[in-house]
CSV table of C-alpha atoms and ligand atoms in Angstrom, one decimal:
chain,number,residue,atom,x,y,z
C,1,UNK,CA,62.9,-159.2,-226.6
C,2,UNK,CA,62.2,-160.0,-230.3
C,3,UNK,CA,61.7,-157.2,-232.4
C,4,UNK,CA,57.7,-157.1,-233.9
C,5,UNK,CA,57.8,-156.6,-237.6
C,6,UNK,CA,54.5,-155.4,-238.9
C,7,UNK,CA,53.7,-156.9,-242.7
C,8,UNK,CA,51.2,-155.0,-244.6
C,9,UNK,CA,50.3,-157.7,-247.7
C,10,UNK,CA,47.1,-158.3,-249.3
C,11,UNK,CA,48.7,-161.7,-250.8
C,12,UNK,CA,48.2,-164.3,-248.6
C,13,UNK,CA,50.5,-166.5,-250.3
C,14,UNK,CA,53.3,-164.3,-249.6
C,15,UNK,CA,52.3,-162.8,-246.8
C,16,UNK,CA,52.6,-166.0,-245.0
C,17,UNK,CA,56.1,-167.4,-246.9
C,18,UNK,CA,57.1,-164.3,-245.6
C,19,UNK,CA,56.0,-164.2,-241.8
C,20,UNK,CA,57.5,-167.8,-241.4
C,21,UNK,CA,60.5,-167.1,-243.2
C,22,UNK,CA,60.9,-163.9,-240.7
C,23,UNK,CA,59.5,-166.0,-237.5
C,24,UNK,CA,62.4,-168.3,-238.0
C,25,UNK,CA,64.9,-165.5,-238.0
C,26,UNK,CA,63.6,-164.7,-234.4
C,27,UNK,CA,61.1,-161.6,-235.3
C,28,UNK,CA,57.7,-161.6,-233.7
C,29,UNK,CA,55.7,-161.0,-237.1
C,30,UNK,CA,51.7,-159.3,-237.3
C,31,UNK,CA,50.1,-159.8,-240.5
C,32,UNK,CA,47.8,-157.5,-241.7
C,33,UNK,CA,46.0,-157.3,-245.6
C,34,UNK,CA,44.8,-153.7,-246.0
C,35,UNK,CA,45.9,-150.0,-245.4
C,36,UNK,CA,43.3,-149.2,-243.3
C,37,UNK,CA,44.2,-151.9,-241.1
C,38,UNK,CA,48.0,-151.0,-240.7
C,39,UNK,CA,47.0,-147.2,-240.4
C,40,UNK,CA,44.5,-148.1,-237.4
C,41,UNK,CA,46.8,-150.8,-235.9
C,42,UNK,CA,50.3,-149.5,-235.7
C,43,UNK,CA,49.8,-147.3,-233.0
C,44,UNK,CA,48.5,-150.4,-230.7
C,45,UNK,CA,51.1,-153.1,-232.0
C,46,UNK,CA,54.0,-150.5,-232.1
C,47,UNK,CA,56.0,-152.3,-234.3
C,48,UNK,CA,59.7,-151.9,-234.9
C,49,UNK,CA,59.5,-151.8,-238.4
C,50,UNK,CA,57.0,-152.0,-241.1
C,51,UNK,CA,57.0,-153.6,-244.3
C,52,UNK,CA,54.8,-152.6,-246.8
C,53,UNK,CA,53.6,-154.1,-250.0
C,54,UNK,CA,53.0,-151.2,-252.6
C,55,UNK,CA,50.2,-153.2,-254.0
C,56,UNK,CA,46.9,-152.8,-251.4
C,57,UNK,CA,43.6,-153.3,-251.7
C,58,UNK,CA,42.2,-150.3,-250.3
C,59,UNK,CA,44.5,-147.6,-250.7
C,60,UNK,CA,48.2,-146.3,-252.6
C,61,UNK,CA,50.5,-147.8,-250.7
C,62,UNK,CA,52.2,-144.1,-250.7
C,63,UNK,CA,49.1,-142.7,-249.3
C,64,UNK,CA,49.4,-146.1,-245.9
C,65,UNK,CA,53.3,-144.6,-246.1
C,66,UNK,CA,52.0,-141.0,-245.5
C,67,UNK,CA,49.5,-141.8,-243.0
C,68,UNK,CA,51.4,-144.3,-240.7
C,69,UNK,CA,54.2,-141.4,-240.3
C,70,UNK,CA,52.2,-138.5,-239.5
C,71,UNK,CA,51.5,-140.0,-236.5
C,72,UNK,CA,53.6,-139.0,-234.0
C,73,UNK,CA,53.5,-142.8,-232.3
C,74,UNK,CA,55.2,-143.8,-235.5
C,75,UNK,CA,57.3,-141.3,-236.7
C,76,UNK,CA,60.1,-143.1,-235.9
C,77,UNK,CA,59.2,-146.7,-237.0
C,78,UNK,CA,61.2,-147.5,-240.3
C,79,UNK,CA,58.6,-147.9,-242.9
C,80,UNK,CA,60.0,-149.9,-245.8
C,81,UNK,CA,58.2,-150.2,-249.4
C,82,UNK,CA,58.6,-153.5,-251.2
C,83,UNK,CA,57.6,-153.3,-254.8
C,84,UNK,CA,57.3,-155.5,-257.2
C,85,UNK,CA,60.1,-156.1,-259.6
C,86,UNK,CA,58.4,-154.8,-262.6
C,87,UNK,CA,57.2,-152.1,-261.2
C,88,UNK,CA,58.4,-148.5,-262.6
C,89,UNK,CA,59.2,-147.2,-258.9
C,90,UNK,CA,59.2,-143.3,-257.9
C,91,UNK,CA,62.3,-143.5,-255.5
C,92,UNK,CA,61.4,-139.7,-255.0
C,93,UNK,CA,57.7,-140.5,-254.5
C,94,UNK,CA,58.6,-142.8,-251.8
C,95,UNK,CA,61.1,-140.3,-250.0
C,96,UNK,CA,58.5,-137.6,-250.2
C,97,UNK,CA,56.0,-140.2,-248.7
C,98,UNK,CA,58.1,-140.9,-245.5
C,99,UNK,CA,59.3,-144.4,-246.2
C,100,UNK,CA,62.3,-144.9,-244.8
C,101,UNK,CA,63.9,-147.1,-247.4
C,102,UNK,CA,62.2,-148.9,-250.9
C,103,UNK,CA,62.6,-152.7,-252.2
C,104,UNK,CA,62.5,-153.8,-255.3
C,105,UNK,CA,61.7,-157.7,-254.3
C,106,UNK,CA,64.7,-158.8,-252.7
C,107,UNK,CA,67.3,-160.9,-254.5
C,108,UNK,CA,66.7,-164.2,-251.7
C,109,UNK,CA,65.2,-164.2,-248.6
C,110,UNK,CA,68.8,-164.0,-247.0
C,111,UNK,CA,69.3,-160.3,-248.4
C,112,UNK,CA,65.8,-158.9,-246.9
C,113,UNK,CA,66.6,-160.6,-243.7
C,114,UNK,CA,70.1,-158.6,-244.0
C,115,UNK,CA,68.8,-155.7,-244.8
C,116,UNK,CA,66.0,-155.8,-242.1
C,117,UNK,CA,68.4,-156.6,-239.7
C,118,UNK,CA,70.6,-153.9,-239.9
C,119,UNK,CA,68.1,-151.4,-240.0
C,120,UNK,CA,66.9,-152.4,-237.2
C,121,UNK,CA,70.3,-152.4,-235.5
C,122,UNK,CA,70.1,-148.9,-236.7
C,123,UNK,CA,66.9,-148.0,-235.0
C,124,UNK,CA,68.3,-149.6,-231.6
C,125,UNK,CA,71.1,-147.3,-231.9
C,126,UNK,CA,69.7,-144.0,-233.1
C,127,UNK,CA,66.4,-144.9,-230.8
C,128,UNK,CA,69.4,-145.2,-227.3
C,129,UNK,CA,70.6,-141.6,-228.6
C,130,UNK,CA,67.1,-139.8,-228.8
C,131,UNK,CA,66.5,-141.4,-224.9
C,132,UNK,CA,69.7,-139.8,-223.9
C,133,UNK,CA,69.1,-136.8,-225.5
C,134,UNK,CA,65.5,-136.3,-223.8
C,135,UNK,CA,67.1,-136.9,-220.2
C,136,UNK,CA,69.7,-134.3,-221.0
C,137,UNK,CA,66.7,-132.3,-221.7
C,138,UNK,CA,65.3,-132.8,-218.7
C,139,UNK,CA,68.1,-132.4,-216.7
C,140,UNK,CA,68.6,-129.2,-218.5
C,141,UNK,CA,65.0,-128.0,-217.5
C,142,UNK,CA,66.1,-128.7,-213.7
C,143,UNK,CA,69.0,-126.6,-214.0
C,144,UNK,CA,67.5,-123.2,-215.0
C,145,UNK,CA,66.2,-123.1,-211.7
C,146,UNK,CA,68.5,-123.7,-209.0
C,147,UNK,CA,65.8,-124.4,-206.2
C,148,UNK,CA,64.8,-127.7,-208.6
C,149,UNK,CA,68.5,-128.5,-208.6
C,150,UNK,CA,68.0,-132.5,-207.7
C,151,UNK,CA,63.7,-132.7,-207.5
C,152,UNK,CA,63.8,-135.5,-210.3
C,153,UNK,CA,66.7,-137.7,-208.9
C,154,UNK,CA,64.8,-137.2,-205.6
C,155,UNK,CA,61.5,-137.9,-207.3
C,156,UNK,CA,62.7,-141.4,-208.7
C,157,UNK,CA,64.2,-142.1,-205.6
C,158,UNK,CA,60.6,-141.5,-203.5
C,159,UNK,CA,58.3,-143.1,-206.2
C,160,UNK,CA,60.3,-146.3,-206.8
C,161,UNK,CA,60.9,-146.8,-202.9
C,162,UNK,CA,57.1,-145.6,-202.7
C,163,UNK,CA,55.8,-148.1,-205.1
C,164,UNK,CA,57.6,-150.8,-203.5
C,165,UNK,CA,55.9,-150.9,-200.5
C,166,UNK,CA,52.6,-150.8,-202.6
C,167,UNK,CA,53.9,-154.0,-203.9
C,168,UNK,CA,54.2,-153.1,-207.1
C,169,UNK,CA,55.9,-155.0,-209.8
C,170,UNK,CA,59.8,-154.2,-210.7
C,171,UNK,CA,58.3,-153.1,-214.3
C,172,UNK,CA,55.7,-150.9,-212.4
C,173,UNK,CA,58.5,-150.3,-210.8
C,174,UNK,CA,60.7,-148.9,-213.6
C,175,UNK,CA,57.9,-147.2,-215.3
C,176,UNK,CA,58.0,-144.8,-212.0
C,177,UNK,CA,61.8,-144.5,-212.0
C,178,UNK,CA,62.1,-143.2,-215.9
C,179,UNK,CA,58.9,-141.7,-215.4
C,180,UNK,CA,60.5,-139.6,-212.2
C,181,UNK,CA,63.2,-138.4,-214.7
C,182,UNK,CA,61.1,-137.4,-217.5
C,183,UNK,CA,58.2,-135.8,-216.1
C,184,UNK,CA,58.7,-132.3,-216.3
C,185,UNK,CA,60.3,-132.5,-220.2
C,186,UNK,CA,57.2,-130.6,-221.8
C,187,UNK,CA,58.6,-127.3,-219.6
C,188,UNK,CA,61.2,-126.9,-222.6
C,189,UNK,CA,58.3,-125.4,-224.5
C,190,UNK,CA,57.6,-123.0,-221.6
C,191,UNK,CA,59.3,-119.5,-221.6
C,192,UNK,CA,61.8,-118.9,-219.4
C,193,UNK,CA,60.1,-115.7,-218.1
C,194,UNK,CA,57.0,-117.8,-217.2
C,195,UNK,CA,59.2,-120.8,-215.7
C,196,UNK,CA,61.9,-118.7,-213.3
C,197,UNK,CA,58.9,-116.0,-212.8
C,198,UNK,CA,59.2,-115.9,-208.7
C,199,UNK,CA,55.6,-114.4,-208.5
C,200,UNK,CA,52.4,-115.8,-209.0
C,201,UNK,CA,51.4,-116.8,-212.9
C,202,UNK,CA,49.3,-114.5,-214.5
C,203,UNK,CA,46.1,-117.0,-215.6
C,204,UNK,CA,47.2,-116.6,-219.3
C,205,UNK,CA,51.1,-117.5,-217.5
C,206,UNK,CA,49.4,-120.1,-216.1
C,207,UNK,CA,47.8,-121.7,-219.2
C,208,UNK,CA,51.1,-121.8,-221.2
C,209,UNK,CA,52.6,-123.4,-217.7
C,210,UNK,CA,50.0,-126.5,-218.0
C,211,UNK,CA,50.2,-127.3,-221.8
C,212,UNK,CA,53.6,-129.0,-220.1
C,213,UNK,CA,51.9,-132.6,-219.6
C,214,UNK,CA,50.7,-132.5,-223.1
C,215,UNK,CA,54.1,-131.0,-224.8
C,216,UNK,CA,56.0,-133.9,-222.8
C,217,UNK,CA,53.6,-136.7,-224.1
C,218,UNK,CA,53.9,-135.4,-227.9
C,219,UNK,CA,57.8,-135.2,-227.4
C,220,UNK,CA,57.8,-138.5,-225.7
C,221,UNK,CA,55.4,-140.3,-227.9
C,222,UNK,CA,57.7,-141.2,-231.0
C,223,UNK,CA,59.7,-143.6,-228.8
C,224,UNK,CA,59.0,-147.1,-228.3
C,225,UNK,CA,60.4,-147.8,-225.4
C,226,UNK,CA,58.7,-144.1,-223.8
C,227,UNK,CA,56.0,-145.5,-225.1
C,228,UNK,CA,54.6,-147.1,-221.5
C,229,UNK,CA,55.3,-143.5,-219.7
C,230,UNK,CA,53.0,-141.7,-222.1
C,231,UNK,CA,49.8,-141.7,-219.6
C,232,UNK,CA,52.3,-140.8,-216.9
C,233,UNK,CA,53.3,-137.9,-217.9
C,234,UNK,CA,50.1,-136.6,-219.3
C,235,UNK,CA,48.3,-137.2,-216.1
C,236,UNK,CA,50.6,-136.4,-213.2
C,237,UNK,CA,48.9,-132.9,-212.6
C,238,UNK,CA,44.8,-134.9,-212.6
C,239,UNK,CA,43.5,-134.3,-209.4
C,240,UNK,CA,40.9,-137.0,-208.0
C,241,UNK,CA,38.1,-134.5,-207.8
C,242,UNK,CA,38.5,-133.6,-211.3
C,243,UNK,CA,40.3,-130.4,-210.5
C,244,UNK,CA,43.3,-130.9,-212.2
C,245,UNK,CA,44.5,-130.8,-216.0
C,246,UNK,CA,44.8,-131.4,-218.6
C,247,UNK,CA,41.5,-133.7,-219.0
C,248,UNK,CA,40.0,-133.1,-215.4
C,249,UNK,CA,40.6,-137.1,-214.6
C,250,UNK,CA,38.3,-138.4,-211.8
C,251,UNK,CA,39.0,-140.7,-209.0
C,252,UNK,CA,40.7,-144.2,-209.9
C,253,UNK,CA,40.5,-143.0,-213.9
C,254,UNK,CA,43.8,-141.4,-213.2
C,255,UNK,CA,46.4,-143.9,-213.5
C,256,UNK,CA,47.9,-145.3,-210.1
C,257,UNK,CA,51.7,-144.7,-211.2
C,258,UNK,CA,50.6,-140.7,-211.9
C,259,UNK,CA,49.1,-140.7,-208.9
C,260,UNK,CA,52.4,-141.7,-207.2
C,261,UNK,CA,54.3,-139.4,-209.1
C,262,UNK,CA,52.2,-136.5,-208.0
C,263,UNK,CA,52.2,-137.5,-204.0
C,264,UNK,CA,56.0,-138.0,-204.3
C,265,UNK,CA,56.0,-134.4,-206.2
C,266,UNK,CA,54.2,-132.6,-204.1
C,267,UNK,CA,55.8,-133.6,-201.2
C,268,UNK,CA,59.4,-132.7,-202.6
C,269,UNK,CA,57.5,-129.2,-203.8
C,270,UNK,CA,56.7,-128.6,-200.0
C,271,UNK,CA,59.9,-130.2,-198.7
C,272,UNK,CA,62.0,-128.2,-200.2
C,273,UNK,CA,63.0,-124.5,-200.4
C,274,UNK,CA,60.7,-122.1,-203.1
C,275,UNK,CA,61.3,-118.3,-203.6
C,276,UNK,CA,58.5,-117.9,-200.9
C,277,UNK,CA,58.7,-119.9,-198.3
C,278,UNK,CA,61.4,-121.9,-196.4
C,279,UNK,CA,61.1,-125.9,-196.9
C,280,UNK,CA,58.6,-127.9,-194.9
C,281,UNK,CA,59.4,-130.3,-192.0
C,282,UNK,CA,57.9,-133.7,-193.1
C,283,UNK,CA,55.0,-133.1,-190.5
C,284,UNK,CA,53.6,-129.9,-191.7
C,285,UNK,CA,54.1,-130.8,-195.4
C,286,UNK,CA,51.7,-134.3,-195.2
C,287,UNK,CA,49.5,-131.9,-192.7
C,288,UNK,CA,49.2,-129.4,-196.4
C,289,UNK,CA,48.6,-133.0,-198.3
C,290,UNK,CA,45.8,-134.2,-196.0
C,291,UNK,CA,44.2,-130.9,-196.1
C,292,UNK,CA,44.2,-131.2,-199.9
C,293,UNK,CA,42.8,-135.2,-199.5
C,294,UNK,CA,40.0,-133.8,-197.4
C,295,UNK,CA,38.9,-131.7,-200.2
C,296,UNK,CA,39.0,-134.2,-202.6
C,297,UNK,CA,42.6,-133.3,-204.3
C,298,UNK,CA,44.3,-136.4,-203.5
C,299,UNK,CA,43.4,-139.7,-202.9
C,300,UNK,CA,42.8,-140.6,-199.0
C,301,UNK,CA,43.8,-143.9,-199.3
C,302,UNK,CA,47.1,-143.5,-201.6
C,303,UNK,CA,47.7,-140.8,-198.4
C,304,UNK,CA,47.5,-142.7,-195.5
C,305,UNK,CA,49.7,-145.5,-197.3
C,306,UNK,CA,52.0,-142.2,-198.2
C,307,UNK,CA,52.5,-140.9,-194.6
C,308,UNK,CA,53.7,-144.7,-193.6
C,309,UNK,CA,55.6,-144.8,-196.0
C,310,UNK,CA,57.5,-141.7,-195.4
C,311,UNK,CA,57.2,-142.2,-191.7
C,312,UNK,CA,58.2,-146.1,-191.8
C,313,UNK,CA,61.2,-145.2,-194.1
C,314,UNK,CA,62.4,-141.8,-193.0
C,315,UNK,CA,61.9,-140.9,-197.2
C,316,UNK,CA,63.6,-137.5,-196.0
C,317,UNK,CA,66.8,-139.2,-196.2
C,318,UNK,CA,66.4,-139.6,-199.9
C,319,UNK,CA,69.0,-137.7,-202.2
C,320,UNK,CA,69.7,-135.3,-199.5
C,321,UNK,CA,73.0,-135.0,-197.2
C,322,UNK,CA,71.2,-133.6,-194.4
C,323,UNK,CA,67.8,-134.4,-193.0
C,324,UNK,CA,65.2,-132.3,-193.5
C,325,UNK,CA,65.4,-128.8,-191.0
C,326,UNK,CA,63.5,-129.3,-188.3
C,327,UNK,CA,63.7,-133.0,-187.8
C,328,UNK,CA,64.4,-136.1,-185.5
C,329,UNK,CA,65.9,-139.2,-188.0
C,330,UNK,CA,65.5,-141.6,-185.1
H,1,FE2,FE1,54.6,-131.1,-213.9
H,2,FE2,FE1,57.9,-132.2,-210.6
């Protein structure tokens, strides 16, 4: 896909020499003319880099700089100043500012386009490192507690096999499979005292225990292509009867791949061995779920499609050597 170059340019002349000079070269190029603008659309556009005129009607071109990366959606676009020639230019101003790089205007178009290139070359790259770091992180997570060993592998498995049968699309579909493996990442910021604690949470336990949909979004968020998972994983604990956290969701507000995710999670939760109880067979563990439907915590009709699903597909299978205890596979 081409890479979206956001141009922040009052100019109009240049603005546009520019944006056709760049379209050529491949980019997919937004315009905008003021700082306000930039600063109120870069978080919808998510561009892959920004280029910035220092000279904007509105505001310092610093104070745009500033702005666009305290946002944590675009702390890790590359924000470039271009000044003009003439200009005395505060290298450390810019630095201190957040820009990622400054221009004097470039010698011929040939040289930005070099320059923007392998920047952005540079973002792919450091961008493929973060996203392996953060799975690592999340597989990490898993392995403090042995009982989890496996619950996201499984997860991806159920939700991507799950949202097939819905029908849903194979970018739907992908969105529930990275999803799967990231969902949990915000328990890095939980204790370790609260997260192995085999008892029951304490309420102020259980507090710090649900900031985790909100600590994996902010972690997530400056990554473009995590981007998409964002509502995901801030919403896989919304229950349709408002119950659940951390906005109290109702109904069909909640989105449909969170409500997957939870299903799917849920049912690995009961499937599976916990410091309490012994695992579930897969009767008695969508018995619990429709329990939990009838009083409004799930959705009845994602359910019923659920319990086909898992009946139609024997989903027990899934990441496991063995069957579930207690089962016929036939
Ligand atoms: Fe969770
Ligand atoms: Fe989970």
């Amino acid at each position: 896909m081409a890479a979206t170059i956001m141009l922040v340019d009052a100019d109009a002349v240049n603005s546009s020499d520019w944006k056709t000079f760049l379209q050529n070269q491949g980019y997919s190029v937004i315009g905008v003319e003021t700082g306000r603008t930039a600063i109120q659309r870069c978080p919808e556009v998510k561009p892959d880099l920004v280029l910035l005129s220092s000279s904007l009607p509105d505001m310092p071109a610093f104070q745009v700089c500033k702005r666009l990366k305290a946002d944590p959606l675009n702390r890790l676009t590359p924000v470039i100043l271009v000044v003009p020639d003439s200009e005395q230019f505060e290298a450390s101003r810019a630095h201190r500012a957040g820009a990622d790089d400054f221009w004097s205007k470039p010698a011929s178009r040939w040289e930005a386009f070099n320059r923007v290139d392998t920047i952005l070359q540079l973002k792919t790259y450091i961008d493929q490192q973060a996203e392996e770091v953060l799975y690592a992180l999340a597989r990490s997570i898993e392995l403090k507690t042995p009982m989890m060993t496996g619950h996201s592998e499984r997860l991806s498995d159920y939700t991507v096999q799950f949202g097939a049968h819905l029908g849903l699309t194979t970018d739907e579909l992908e969105l529930l499979r990275t999803g799967s493996l990231l969902h949990d990442i915000g328990k890095v910021a939980v204790p370790d005292h609260i997260l192995l604690k085999p008892e029951r949470l304490s309420p102020q336990e259980m507090r710090i225990m649900r900031r985790h949909p909100v600590v994996g979004e902010e972690i997530c968020a400056p990554l473009k292509s995590f981007r998409h998972l964002l509502p995901l994983i801030r919403h896989h604990h919304e229950r349709p009867d408002g119950s659940g956290y951390p906005d109290g969701l109702v109904g069909d507000s909640i989105p449909l791949s969170a409500q997957i995710l939870q299903m799917a999670d849920i049912f690995d939760a009961l499937t599976t061995d916990r410091p309490y109880r012994k695992e579930m067979s897969v009767g008695d563990a969508l018995a619990v779920m429709q329990r939990e439907a009838n009083q409004g915590q799930l959705s009845q009709t994602l359910l019923k499609e659920f319990s086909i699903f898992v009946w139609t597909t024997k989903l027990w299978w899934c990441g496991r050597e063995t069957p579930l205890w207690g089962l016929n596979a036939n």
